[in-house]
Amino acid sequence: MPKQLTYVRGEMLAPKEPPLREAGVVKWLRENLFSGPLNTILTLLGLLATAWLLLHLVPWLMHSVWNAGSLGECRQIIAATWGEGATGACWAVVRERWPQYIFGFYPQDFALIARLSFADQYAAAGGYEGVFGAAVNGAVREAFIADLRANAGLFDLYVLGYWRPILAFVLMFVAIAPVLFTALPRKMIWFSLLYPALAFWLLWGGTVWLPVVALLGFAVMGAVFTLLKDQLGVPVSAGLGLVAAVLWWLFAQAPVTAGLQSALPFGLASVDSDQFGGFLLSIVIGVTAISASLPMGILLALGRRSDMLLVRTLSVGFIEFIRGVPLITLLFTASLLLQYFLPPGNNFDIILRVIILVTFFAAAYIAEVIRGGLAALPRGQYEAADALGLDYWQAQRLVVMPQALKISIPGIVSSFIGLFKDTTLVAFVGLMDPLKGITAVVRADIDWKGIYWEPYIFAGTLFFIICFGMSRYSMWLERKLKTDHR
Amino acid sequence: MSEQAIDRRKLQVSDEVAIQITNMNKWYGQFHVLRDVNMTVQRGERIVICGPSGSGKSTLIRCINRLEEHQAGQIIVDGTELTSDLKNIDKVRSEVGMVFQHFNLFPHLTILENCTLAPIWVRKVPKKEAEETAMHYLRKVKIPEQAHKYPGMLSGGQQQRVAIARSLCMKPRIMLFDEPTSALDPEMIKEVLDTMIELAEEGMTMLCVTHEMGFAQAVANRVVFMDQGQIVEQNEPGEFFRNPQSERTKLFLSQILGH
């Protein structure tokens, strides 16, 4: 008999639960750790290495000392408590020197502390003119400040004392929030646009009119662009707007600022760039370079794919040159070479110079990351945008970039994390970065000579927290933007 | 394949010229893709273009909205000649809708946003009005309930209907279809063809590259057969299928209708 060939299903099968997998810890262990002789040996070796590490690390951490004036005192305390030969961490150095790691040599606002918390003494000493006035003897001021330091609480010393960088830091979150989280009201973006000028004024001080007049340069650019856009098209009017803004900054900035300052004098005490240091410096350089390098990288990536020969050549040349040179070379260029090319007597701020070159460096890498994202987009997306009548910039902004940037998020964030960690390289041009610059200062102190792990662990931990935060944000963003359901 | 026959008498072809193609030539490098193509499309015409692969039929309709550039000859769409002048190109593109083989919906935007993007940015229509128009066309293609989903969550047939709605939102006077059903499962072809038939019934000028011969017979007023970059034969569909003149056409028809 041949096998029956016709078959008709009487009823459709209902879906069933999958068979319960055998679960349990033992099975997991066997599958993952002891699946064969080699794996078993590797597991045991791994356990031994971990045990050895913990054996040394745990006592060192358990014997931590938080209250001491010097490394010697730390060692005495450890020897006295845990016996001769015991090792222990001396976190007292962090407790004493953390303001330097955070703020570098940024001056504390003692005038504010005195006015708010020591009003009577301050009045008795003659107020601002009597203590901080130009005619006051330096020794008198030093004595007053030493007295303040001894009597002021932590809030006075650190929150009031460093109110300018702290306020700039807090406002930074307000400024970046609408960029990071699209659910927030779009109007907040106006504050984000004003924030750079505000932060500059808070951090460096000086007359308030300098950043205000600099912002007016952007208003000039916007005005020229809007007036000419319809006649000359987007690229030409944007270029002319930029030229107008540069002319404003070169020729109108100084006299207008001086005029406004003499009419309505208002400002904060100036702080020099040499006084910046620690994470304040890293964050100033890192955040500025990150926010400037993304738009620049986008333009370079588009330029590299442009049909216009000049634009393409310039973009390729820029990207290849910057990527081909170590960052330290660029930093030396910033600190030494640029000075030769600028007119004599021109004191172009060192932090600004470093920011510009770090931005260029990051932008070149980001441009290539974004170019990868652009290449991954199917041709049909460009064609659909064209066929609907969107012009080049609309198509880029509304269709191409949202998708290309989404694909590039991991690469872009890697570049950002790399950039932030690279800010420590400014140590080589004499700036006080948190890792080498400040630690060298701390270890040069006679009290803390010979301390090694603790300052680096502290600085490294802060770096890790910031970079890990960026990485988590990027993963969240990727999940949020995942709409393709592939 | 649609069984729905439409009443051709209702479909008036006007004397007004919608597209005029004169002696148009195009090369890809050394390869001569389109050779001396001449074609006049009246307003209200439904033209089906067919031919073997590589015959230049897709390239022809892609030239009409300048997704491809022609190197010699003339293309006049709605009175506007296509030259390298960007203003003319944008004008033609906003008047001519296009539906692609692979839908080309924007995956990062919802269905509704896909449909309102061009009206808002190109036509400068207020957002609310654009959304109302979009919902109108989504109802027309029978998927208003999907408006807030993303393209990736829809079936191929639904995506193609959204693509048609997206083009219609620009209120085009001419629609180009580049193999709109070739990437679809058989079960989904009908829903897309039905949408296209409905569009034809409303008098839309349509150029459609397709191998759906049932559609051609039911809807088209003219079938154009292309081979090796030239128009080999064109006729009204009844005559074209019953009584092909050229040997090349006979061979082609026997191959696609032979089984």
XYZ file of C-alpha atoms in Angstrom:
745
model
C 0.000 0.000 0.000
C 1.376 3.448 -0.830
C 1.274 5.960 1.967
C -1.881 7.956 2.206
C -1.253 11.202 0.217
C -4.360 13.205 0.899
C -4.714 14.786 4.251
C -7.179 17.354 5.504
C -6.764 19.041 8.837
C -9.950 18.831 10.844
C -9.210 21.597 13.309
C -6.457 24.207 13.650
C -4.046 23.721 16.574
C -4.202 26.203 19.427
C -0.846 27.652 20.550
C 0.728 25.921 23.570
C 3.214 26.914 26.262
C 6.827 26.041 25.409
C 8.214 23.127 27.468
C 9.565 24.288 30.813
C 13.314 24.478 30.534
C 15.190 22.730 33.247
C 16.322 25.646 35.381
C 18.282 26.065 38.568
C 21.632 27.253 39.825
C 23.402 23.948 39.359
C 22.521 23.786 35.687
C 23.600 27.383 35.169
C 26.931 26.714 36.900
C 27.552 23.590 34.871
C 26.721 25.262 31.590
C 28.574 28.501 32.166
C 31.496 27.742 34.438
C 32.301 24.025 34.385
C 31.297 22.878 30.919
C 34.641 21.160 30.214
C 38.150 20.613 31.617
C 39.525 23.847 30.111
C 36.615 25.910 31.370
C 36.890 24.370 34.810
C 40.589 25.252 35.024
C 39.919 28.802 33.813
C 37.109 29.210 36.328
C 39.344 28.052 39.185
C 42.178 30.351 38.053
C 39.751 33.233 37.849
C 38.498 32.542 41.342
C 42.089 32.414 42.655
C 42.981 35.725 40.997
C 39.858 37.379 42.409
C 40.612 36.018 45.874
C 44.196 37.270 45.740
C 43.028 40.728 44.661
C 40.382 40.914 47.371
C 42.883 39.700 49.976
C 44.989 42.775 49.323
C 42.279 45.270 48.485
C 39.799 44.618 51.270
C 42.185 45.263 54.194
C 43.539 48.332 52.399
C 40.028 49.728 52.057
C 38.970 48.578 55.549
C 41.896 50.426 57.096
C 40.968 53.696 55.389
C 41.804 56.873 57.241
C 39.665 59.949 56.599
C 40.904 62.355 59.250
C 44.564 63.255 59.111
C 46.692 66.252 58.261
C 49.422 64.443 56.373
C 50.452 61.123 54.929
C 52.728 60.555 57.941
C 49.822 61.015 60.322
C 47.756 58.590 58.234
C 50.449 55.951 58.562
C 50.745 56.486 62.293
C 47.007 56.077 62.740
C 46.991 52.885 60.672
C 49.971 51.469 62.568
C 48.410 52.384 65.904
C 44.991 50.909 65.057
C 45.826 47.867 62.966
C 49.322 47.080 64.084
C 52.756 47.579 62.564
C 52.994 46.647 58.869
C 49.285 47.053 58.137
C 48.382 48.852 54.946
C 45.511 51.244 54.531
C 44.102 53.909 52.260
C 44.682 57.493 53.227
C 41.558 59.284 51.985
C 42.389 62.221 54.194
C 44.169 63.697 51.174
C 40.895 63.706 49.268
C 39.063 65.170 52.236
C 41.577 67.995 52.440
C 42.217 68.653 48.775
C 38.918 67.912 46.991
C 38.158 71.585 46.307
C 41.345 71.725 44.272
C 40.334 68.650 42.284
C 37.001 70.225 41.519
C 37.826 73.903 41.097
C 41.612 74.085 40.642
C 42.877 77.436 41.857
C 39.618 79.226 41.178
C 39.407 82.039 43.755
C 36.763 81.768 46.448
C 34.458 84.769 46.747
C 35.447 85.794 50.281
C 33.736 89.165 49.890
C 30.410 87.377 49.461
C 31.042 85.024 52.413
C 31.932 88.001 54.580
C 28.905 90.003 53.527
C 26.397 87.188 53.993
C 27.748 85.282 56.998
C 30.057 87.674 58.849
C 28.244 90.947 58.304
C 29.154 92.483 61.676
C 32.854 91.730 61.483
C 32.872 92.825 57.868
C 31.278 96.151 58.713
C 33.676 96.595 61.578
C 36.628 95.946 59.296
C 35.384 98.625 56.930
C 33.296 96.666 54.426
C 34.486 95.993 50.895
C 36.708 99.077 50.740
C 38.210 98.283 54.113
C 39.155 94.682 53.317
C 39.246 94.100 49.568
C 39.743 97.681 48.356
C 42.736 98.441 46.168
C 44.369 100.630 48.830
C 44.243 97.992 51.565
C 47.456 96.438 52.801
C 47.776 92.837 51.608
C 48.581 91.573 55.107
C 45.321 93.003 56.490
C 43.340 91.235 53.768
C 45.209 87.956 54.303
C 44.529 88.107 58.037
C 40.833 88.767 57.463
C 40.574 85.873 55.016
C 42.469 83.519 57.339
C 40.036 84.441 60.095
C 37.102 83.774 57.744
C 38.526 80.406 56.721
C 38.909 79.350 60.332
C 35.371 80.299 61.311
C 33.283 79.704 58.221
C 31.185 76.571 57.820
C 31.341 74.192 54.871
C 28.384 75.854 53.154
C 29.979 79.276 53.451
C 33.368 78.137 52.256
C 32.394 75.959 49.342
C 28.891 76.797 48.195
C 29.072 80.560 48.697
C 32.793 80.665 48.034
C 32.500 78.905 44.695
C 29.026 80.193 43.804
C 30.063 81.216 40.306
C 31.319 77.850 38.997
C 28.583 76.013 40.949
C 25.850 78.211 39.483
C 27.358 77.779 36.007
C 27.424 74.004 36.553
C 23.823 73.805 37.748
C 22.586 76.020 34.921
C 24.497 73.781 32.508
C 22.039 70.994 33.293
C 19.125 73.339 32.663
C 20.734 74.264 29.347
C 21.473 70.756 28.130
C 18.207 69.215 29.378
C 16.055 70.288 26.403
C 18.775 69.024 24.054
C 18.971 65.632 25.756
C 15.282 65.140 26.481
C 12.884 66.060 23.700
C 9.888 65.739 26.005
C 10.785 69.066 27.661
C 9.186 72.288 26.383
C 10.912 73.522 23.221
C 11.066 77.101 24.499
C 13.809 76.030 26.930
C 16.150 75.846 23.964
C 16.409 79.646 24.075
C 18.083 79.393 27.447
C 20.430 76.734 26.017
C 21.441 79.172 23.283
C 22.099 81.980 25.757
C 23.860 79.707 28.230
C 27.370 79.800 26.691
C 27.527 83.584 27.099
C 26.116 83.377 30.617
C 28.542 80.631 31.651
C 31.452 82.554 30.171
C 30.524 85.604 32.203
C 29.993 83.623 35.423
C 33.282 81.746 35.092
C 35.629 84.403 33.796
C 33.835 87.434 35.209
C 34.571 90.916 33.896
C 32.004 93.220 32.411
C 28.615 91.721 31.587
C 28.592 93.709 28.332
C 31.295 91.596 26.708
C 29.117 88.444 26.338
C 26.027 90.542 25.626
C 27.715 92.355 22.747
C 29.174 89.051 21.516
C 25.624 87.619 21.427
C 24.548 90.642 19.405
C 26.993 89.378 16.764
C 24.763 86.319 16.366
C 21.745 88.602 16.133
C 23.542 90.456 13.313
C 24.214 87.113 11.610
C 20.570 86.081 11.961
C 19.308 89.415 10.655
C 21.560 89.346 7.568
C 20.573 85.725 6.921
C 16.817 86.327 7.155
C 16.972 89.479 5.027
C 18.977 87.875 2.215
C 17.704 84.280 2.383
C 14.939 84.738 -0.167
C 17.068 86.561 -2.729
C 20.381 84.711 -2.433
C 19.510 81.249 -1.130
C 20.561 79.539 2.083
C 24.330 78.941 1.610
C 25.224 82.420 0.288
C 23.162 84.336 2.829
C 24.512 82.140 5.657
C 28.050 82.936 4.487
C 27.334 86.670 4.297
C 25.721 86.526 7.741
C 28.881 84.919 9.104
C 31.034 87.614 7.487
C 28.835 90.333 9.004
C 29.073 88.700 12.438
C 32.862 88.383 12.217
C 33.130 92.052 11.201
C 30.936 92.907 14.196
C 33.158 90.957 16.575
C 36.364 92.381 15.100
C 35.425 96.042 14.857
C 32.280 96.766 16.849
C 32.768 94.427 19.829
C 35.455 96.403 21.699
C 34.094 99.967 21.326
C 30.462 98.958 21.958
C 31.447 96.942 25.035
C 33.551 99.803 26.385
C 30.781 102.314 25.698
C 28.098 100.240 27.425
C 30.393 99.495 30.361
C 31.114 103.183 30.949
C 27.419 104.016 30.640
C 26.119 101.130 32.762
C 29.024 99.564 34.633
C 28.174 96.072 35.819
C 30.425 93.088 36.206
C 31.997 90.366 38.308
C 35.585 90.108 39.515
C 37.751 88.821 36.672
C 39.257 85.369 36.965
C 42.330 84.436 34.969
C 42.473 81.309 32.841
C 45.546 80.094 34.796
C 43.352 79.859 37.876
C 41.077 77.286 36.268
C 41.864 73.673 37.052
C 40.589 70.255 38.033
C 37.211 69.065 36.853
C 36.101 72.663 36.337
C 38.685 72.896 33.552
C 37.888 69.441 32.170
C 34.174 70.143 32.067
C 34.607 73.614 30.557
C 36.801 72.211 27.776
C 34.861 68.968 27.401
C 31.342 70.383 27.313
C 32.253 73.269 25.000
C 34.149 71.013 22.626
C 31.379 68.384 22.661
C 28.640 70.873 21.865
C 30.701 72.593 19.169
C 32.135 69.473 17.557
C 28.790 67.795 16.793
C 27.463 70.509 14.449
C 30.925 70.915 12.974
C 31.214 67.163 12.440
C 27.806 67.089 10.718
C 28.851 69.857 8.329
C 32.166 68.131 7.603
C 30.430 64.815 6.930
C 27.991 66.504 4.546
C 30.874 68.396 2.973
C 32.761 65.193 2.367
C 29.771 63.773 0.481
C 29.056 67.001 -1.367
C 29.046 67.226 -5.158
C 30.889 70.527 -4.982
C 34.563 69.915 -5.567
C 35.884 72.761 -3.417
C 33.683 71.907 -0.438
C 34.571 68.224 -0.705
C 38.310 68.847 -1.029
C 38.370 71.196 1.939
C 36.386 68.760 4.099
C 38.534 65.770 3.160
C 41.710 67.798 3.685
C 40.597 69.018 7.095
C 39.436 65.614 8.299
C 42.499 63.734 7.079
C 44.952 66.328 8.391
C 43.398 66.572 11.847
C 42.972 62.813 12.187
C 46.512 62.229 11.061
C 48.050 64.348 13.820
C 48.211 63.426 17.528
C 46.100 65.590 19.819
C 49.182 66.591 21.800
C 50.691 68.087 18.657
C 47.569 70.164 18.216
C 47.697 71.223 21.863
C 51.300 72.341 21.496
C 50.232 74.211 18.391
C 47.572 75.870 20.502
C 49.934 76.845 23.276
C 53.042 77.787 21.298
C 52.636 78.101 17.544
C 49.385 80.068 17.371
C 51.043 82.842 19.344
C 53.562 83.372 16.512
C 50.860 83.856 13.924
C 48.812 86.290 15.947
C 49.667 89.995 16.054
C 52.166 90.857 18.846
C 50.661 91.821 22.156
C 47.600 89.755 21.427
C 46.789 87.634 24.449
C 44.498 85.006 22.975
C 43.217 83.020 25.930
C 44.929 79.636 26.360
C 41.756 77.792 27.372
C 39.957 79.185 24.326
C 42.832 78.099 22.070
C 42.782 74.600 23.560
C 38.993 74.388 23.198
C 39.219 75.334 19.513
C 41.796 72.655 18.724
C 40.111 69.962 20.832
C 36.880 70.803 18.978
C 38.613 70.439 15.608
C 40.092 67.137 16.715
C 36.757 65.710 17.871
C 34.885 67.099 14.865
C 37.161 65.251 12.448
C 36.421 61.941 14.164
C 32.713 62.638 14.516
C 32.509 63.597 10.833
C 33.745 60.133 9.900
C 31.366 58.445 12.330
C 28.437 60.374 10.861
C 29.611 59.640 7.320
C 29.249 55.969 8.234
C 25.685 56.648 9.358
C 24.959 58.508 6.125
C 26.339 55.653 4.057
C 24.095 53.200 5.903
C 20.933 55.013 4.821
C 19.210 53.414 1.821
C 19.226 55.494 -1.354
C 15.438 55.345 -1.352
C 15.280 57.711 1.616
C 17.057 60.449 -0.329
C 14.883 59.744 -3.366
C 11.661 59.863 -1.381
C 12.682 63.187 0.152
C 13.584 64.545 -3.295
C 10.394 63.250 -4.870
C 8.313 65.038 -2.219
C 9.981 68.306 -3.181
C 12.051 68.856 -0.034
C 15.143 70.934 -0.780
C 18.669 69.811 0.159
C 18.751 71.336 3.652
C 15.191 70.263 4.469
C 15.937 66.722 3.333
C 19.110 66.628 5.434
C 17.461 68.090 8.515
C 14.140 66.259 8.441
C 14.876 62.937 6.805
C 18.570 62.129 6.525
C 20.185 63.446 9.712
C 17.636 62.098 12.210
C 18.266 58.619 10.825
C 22.014 58.936 10.225
C 22.623 60.377 13.691
C 20.556 57.613 15.259
C 22.715 55.003 13.571
C 25.838 56.902 14.651
C 24.908 57.353 18.329
C 27.320 54.700 19.693
C 30.203 56.081 17.653
C 29.429 59.693 18.465
C 29.165 59.002 22.180
C 32.435 57.050 22.072
C 34.046 60.095 20.504
C 32.567 62.309 23.209
C 33.794 60.041 25.988
C 37.226 59.929 24.374
C 37.219 63.697 24.047
C 36.295 64.178 27.691
C 39.084 61.904 28.854
C 41.497 63.564 26.430
C 40.952 66.865 28.232
C 43.515 65.549 30.736
C 46.135 65.987 27.999
C 46.007 69.737 28.555
C 48.447 68.995 31.377
C 51.117 69.001 28.663
C 50.554 72.659 27.905
C 50.695 73.649 31.544
C 47.009 73.619 32.426
C 45.896 72.041 35.715
C 43.943 68.985 34.591
C 42.486 66.868 37.411
C 44.573 63.778 36.790
C 48.157 64.918 36.323
C 48.131 68.667 36.958
C 46.302 68.784 40.287
C 47.732 65.472 41.516
C 51.239 66.767 40.860
C 50.430 69.858 42.927
C 49.026 67.731 45.755
C 51.961 65.351 45.749
C 54.402 68.271 45.728
C 53.013 69.317 49.110
C 55.351 68.204 51.882
C 52.379 66.794 53.831
C 51.272 64.479 51.059
C 54.603 63.584 49.481
C 54.648 59.899 48.578
C 50.898 59.422 48.312
C 50.102 57.538 45.159
C 46.900 55.568 44.673
C 44.330 57.648 46.482
C 44.369 60.849 44.376
C 44.354 58.854 41.150
C 41.530 56.606 42.353
C 39.538 59.693 43.300
C 40.064 61.451 39.960
C 39.524 58.186 38.072
C 36.249 57.545 39.907
C 34.899 60.952 38.984
C 35.902 60.401 35.355
C 34.235 57.007 35.412
C 30.982 58.384 36.806
C 30.782 61.066 34.125
C 31.721 58.772 31.236
C 29.461 55.970 32.451
C 26.637 58.500 32.652
C 27.212 59.467 29.022
C 27.256 55.842 27.976
C 23.998 55.091 29.820
C 22.351 58.131 28.281
C 23.327 56.976 24.816
C 21.846 53.537 25.434
C 18.631 55.101 26.683
C 18.507 57.347 23.638
C 19.075 54.447 21.262
C 16.207 52.527 22.855
C 13.959 55.559 22.723
C 14.683 56.240 19.057
C 14.264 52.643 18.005
C 11.241 52.921 15.741
C 12.173 50.675 12.857
C 11.187 47.381 14.559
C 13.620 45.403 12.495
C -4.950 41.040 -9.726
C -8.096 43.038 -9.624
C -11.309 41.772 -11.123
C -12.909 45.121 -10.640
C -13.699 46.593 -14.028
C -14.128 50.297 -14.135
C -16.427 52.306 -16.291
C -14.098 53.779 -18.832
C -16.699 56.092 -20.303
C -16.632 58.126 -17.153
C -12.894 58.682 -17.473
C -12.397 61.680 -19.649
C -9.007 62.335 -21.157
C -8.675 66.025 -21.781
C -6.758 67.667 -24.607
C -4.529 69.469 -22.146
C -0.954 68.154 -22.254
C 0.366 67.065 -18.870
C 3.761 65.711 -19.882
C 5.580 66.260 -23.153
C 8.756 64.244 -23.753
C 10.626 65.031 -26.966
C 13.655 63.149 -28.328
C 14.850 62.407 -24.827
C 18.131 60.513 -24.401
C 19.921 59.335 -21.323
C 23.204 57.575 -20.748
C 24.641 55.873 -17.638
C 28.311 56.452 -18.427
C 28.733 54.800 -21.829
C 25.488 52.845 -21.589
C 22.654 54.351 -23.637
C 19.620 53.689 -21.408
C 16.954 55.800 -23.098
C 17.068 56.352 -26.845
C 15.037 59.069 -28.545
C 11.977 58.687 -26.373
C 8.955 60.670 -27.529
C 5.795 60.641 -25.500
C 2.862 62.921 -24.883
C 0.652 62.397 -21.862
C -2.731 64.096 -21.771
C -4.311 65.111 -18.513
C -6.404 62.251 -17.154
C -4.518 59.504 -18.965
C -3.671 56.238 -17.194
C -0.601 54.829 -18.855
C 0.923 51.477 -17.999
C 4.542 51.058 -19.008
C 5.819 47.513 -19.258
C 8.827 45.765 -20.655
C 11.621 43.370 -19.708
C 13.987 44.324 -16.895
C 16.674 46.732 -17.998
C 14.444 48.165 -20.726
C 14.611 51.645 -19.169
C 10.993 51.884 -18.060
C 11.820 52.855 -14.459
C 14.485 55.264 -15.663
C 11.920 56.907 -17.931
C 9.482 57.736 -15.175
C 12.308 58.691 -12.807
C 13.376 61.266 -15.403
C 9.944 62.848 -15.232
C 10.557 64.127 -11.697
C 14.282 64.433 -12.208
C 15.374 61.663 -9.878
C 17.456 60.905 -12.952
C 18.878 63.571 -15.217
C 18.432 63.307 -18.977
C 21.280 64.416 -21.188
C 19.539 65.283 -24.443
C 16.038 66.202 -25.542
C 13.266 67.889 -23.641
C 10.860 67.036 -20.839
C 8.068 69.472 -20.096
C 5.893 68.704 -17.089
C 2.830 70.857 -16.551
C 4.361 73.566 -18.702
C 7.644 73.577 -16.804
C 10.723 72.366 -18.622
C 13.116 70.253 -16.571
C 16.558 71.808 -16.692
C 19.281 72.009 -14.092
C 17.427 74.994 -12.612
C 16.658 73.893 -9.051
C 13.563 76.096 -8.833
C 11.944 74.304 -11.787
C 12.903 70.911 -10.395
C 11.354 71.676 -6.994
C 8.238 73.033 -8.695
C 7.818 69.884 -10.791
C 8.514 67.605 -7.842
C 5.866 69.221 -5.707
C 3.326 68.734 -8.534
C 4.284 65.139 -9.309
C 3.740 62.371 -6.769
C 5.876 59.262 -6.812
C 5.338 55.799 -5.350
C 8.353 53.517 -5.131
C 8.798 49.772 -5.320
C 10.204 49.672 -1.784
C 7.759 52.269 -0.364
C 10.600 54.439 1.016
C 8.595 55.613 3.998
C 10.619 57.514 6.591
C 11.087 54.952 9.378
C 11.800 57.545 12.094
C 8.448 59.279 11.619
C 4.936 58.060 12.363
C 2.527 57.420 9.494
C 0.871 60.765 10.124
C 4.230 62.586 10.257
C 5.256 60.880 7.019
C 2.163 62.304 5.399
C 2.419 65.819 6.813
C 6.175 66.373 6.412
C 6.198 67.671 2.844
C 2.947 69.698 3.041
C 4.253 71.460 6.157
C 7.778 72.170 4.909
C 7.315 72.489 1.153
C 3.766 73.820 0.860
C 3.958 75.706 4.193
C 0.544 74.393 5.199
C -0.273 74.894 8.910
C 0.314 71.716 10.913
C -3.321 71.234 11.901
C -4.565 71.610 8.366
C -1.867 69.247 7.086
C -2.923 66.651 9.642
C -6.554 66.934 8.595
C -5.586 66.447 4.955
C -3.385 63.506 5.907
C -6.195 61.845 7.842
C -8.491 62.383 4.871
C -6.112 60.523 2.563
C -5.365 57.845 5.152
C -9.091 57.176 5.365
C -9.151 57.024 1.597
C -6.477 54.312 1.558
C -8.398 52.688 4.445
C -5.815 52.832 7.228
C -6.690 55.866 9.374
C -6.309 53.734 12.513
C -2.583 53.273 11.824
C -1.848 57.028 11.820
C 0.199 57.017 15.000
C 2.194 53.867 14.332
C 5.614 53.717 12.745
C 6.121 52.306 9.230
C 8.032 49.304 10.596
C 4.881 48.117 12.391
C 2.817 47.900 9.178
C 2.576 45.182 6.535
C 4.012 45.780 3.081
C 0.638 46.443 1.524
C -0.277 48.905 4.254
C 3.083 50.657 3.866
C 2.541 51.037 0.132
C -0.913 52.488 0.725
C 0.634 54.955 3.191
C 3.189 55.842 0.518
C 0.351 56.573 -1.895
C -1.431 58.669 0.744
C 1.820 60.519 1.459
C 2.111 61.476 -2.202
C -1.531 62.487 -2.402
C -1.143 64.828 0.577
C 0.891 67.097 -1.703
C -2.199 67.273 -3.970
C -0.192 66.286 -7.047
C -1.600 66.616 -10.564
C 0.367 63.628 -11.828
C 1.228 60.362 -10.089
C 4.154 58.133 -11.008
C 4.215 54.522 -9.846
C 7.499 52.622 -10.067
C 6.592 48.922 -9.780
C 4.349 49.587 -6.765
C 3.384 45.941 -6.239
C 6.588 44.039 -7.112
C 7.853 43.928 -3.545
C 4.550 42.745 -2.088
C 3.203 39.344 -1.128
C 0.412 38.185 -3.457
C -2.182 38.644 -0.734
C -1.326 42.329 -0.450
C -1.193 43.243 -4.100
C -4.955 43.593 -4.401
C -5.314 46.169 -1.656
C -2.739 48.402 -3.334
C -4.215 47.960 -6.809
C -7.690 48.770 -5.476
C -6.336 52.033 -4.109
C -4.775 52.818 -7.474
C -7.985 52.004 -9.313
C -9.906 54.337 -7.057
C -7.385 57.029 -7.856
C -7.813 56.427 -11.576
C -11.564 56.718 -11.230
C -11.107 60.187 -9.818
C -9.337 61.247 -12.965
C -5.732 61.351 -11.750
C -3.095 61.398 -14.483
C -1.086 58.241 -13.809
C 2.059 56.685 -15.220
C 2.565 53.247 -13.879
C 5.464 50.872 -14.407
C 4.006 47.479 -13.569
C 3.711 43.885 -14.621
C 0.119 43.633 -13.391
C -1.523 43.039 -16.719
C -4.958 42.708 -15.135
C -4.553 46.211 -13.794
C -3.466 47.405 -17.237
C -6.522 45.876 -18.846
C -8.906 47.217 -16.248
C -7.611 50.718 -15.809
C -5.139 51.868 -18.436
C -6.185 53.795 -21.498
C -2.809 53.151 -23.075
C -0.107 50.495 -22.621
C 3.453 51.346 -23.561
C 5.905 48.542 -24.217
C 9.577 49.375 -23.921
C 12.688 47.419 -24.808
C 16.343 48.428 -24.989
C 15.609 51.987 -23.972
C 13.045 52.718 -26.643
C 9.289 52.622 -26.995
C 8.587 49.544 -29.117
C 4.837 49.591 -29.206
C 1.930 51.393 -27.649
C -1.768 50.844 -27.974
C -4.992 50.865 -26.036
C -4.953 47.817 -23.734
C -7.564 45.642 -25.480
C -5.773 45.856 -28.793
C -2.320 45.644 -27.163
C -3.003 42.304 -25.492
C -5.212 40.794 -28.207
C -3.259 41.837 -31.205
C 0.370 42.810 -30.540
C 2.178 43.975 -33.669
C 5.896 43.715 -32.939
C 7.675 40.361 -32.565
C 9.355 41.643 -29.408
C 5.998 42.457 -27.834
C 4.574 39.071 -28.788
C 7.537 37.323 -27.171
C 7.249 39.426 -24.018
C 3.516 38.843 -23.701
C 3.857 35.132 -24.301
C 6.431 34.988 -21.519
C 4.443 36.864 -18.921
C 1.018 35.532 -19.818
C 2.144 32.080 -20.937
C 1.386 30.217 -17.751
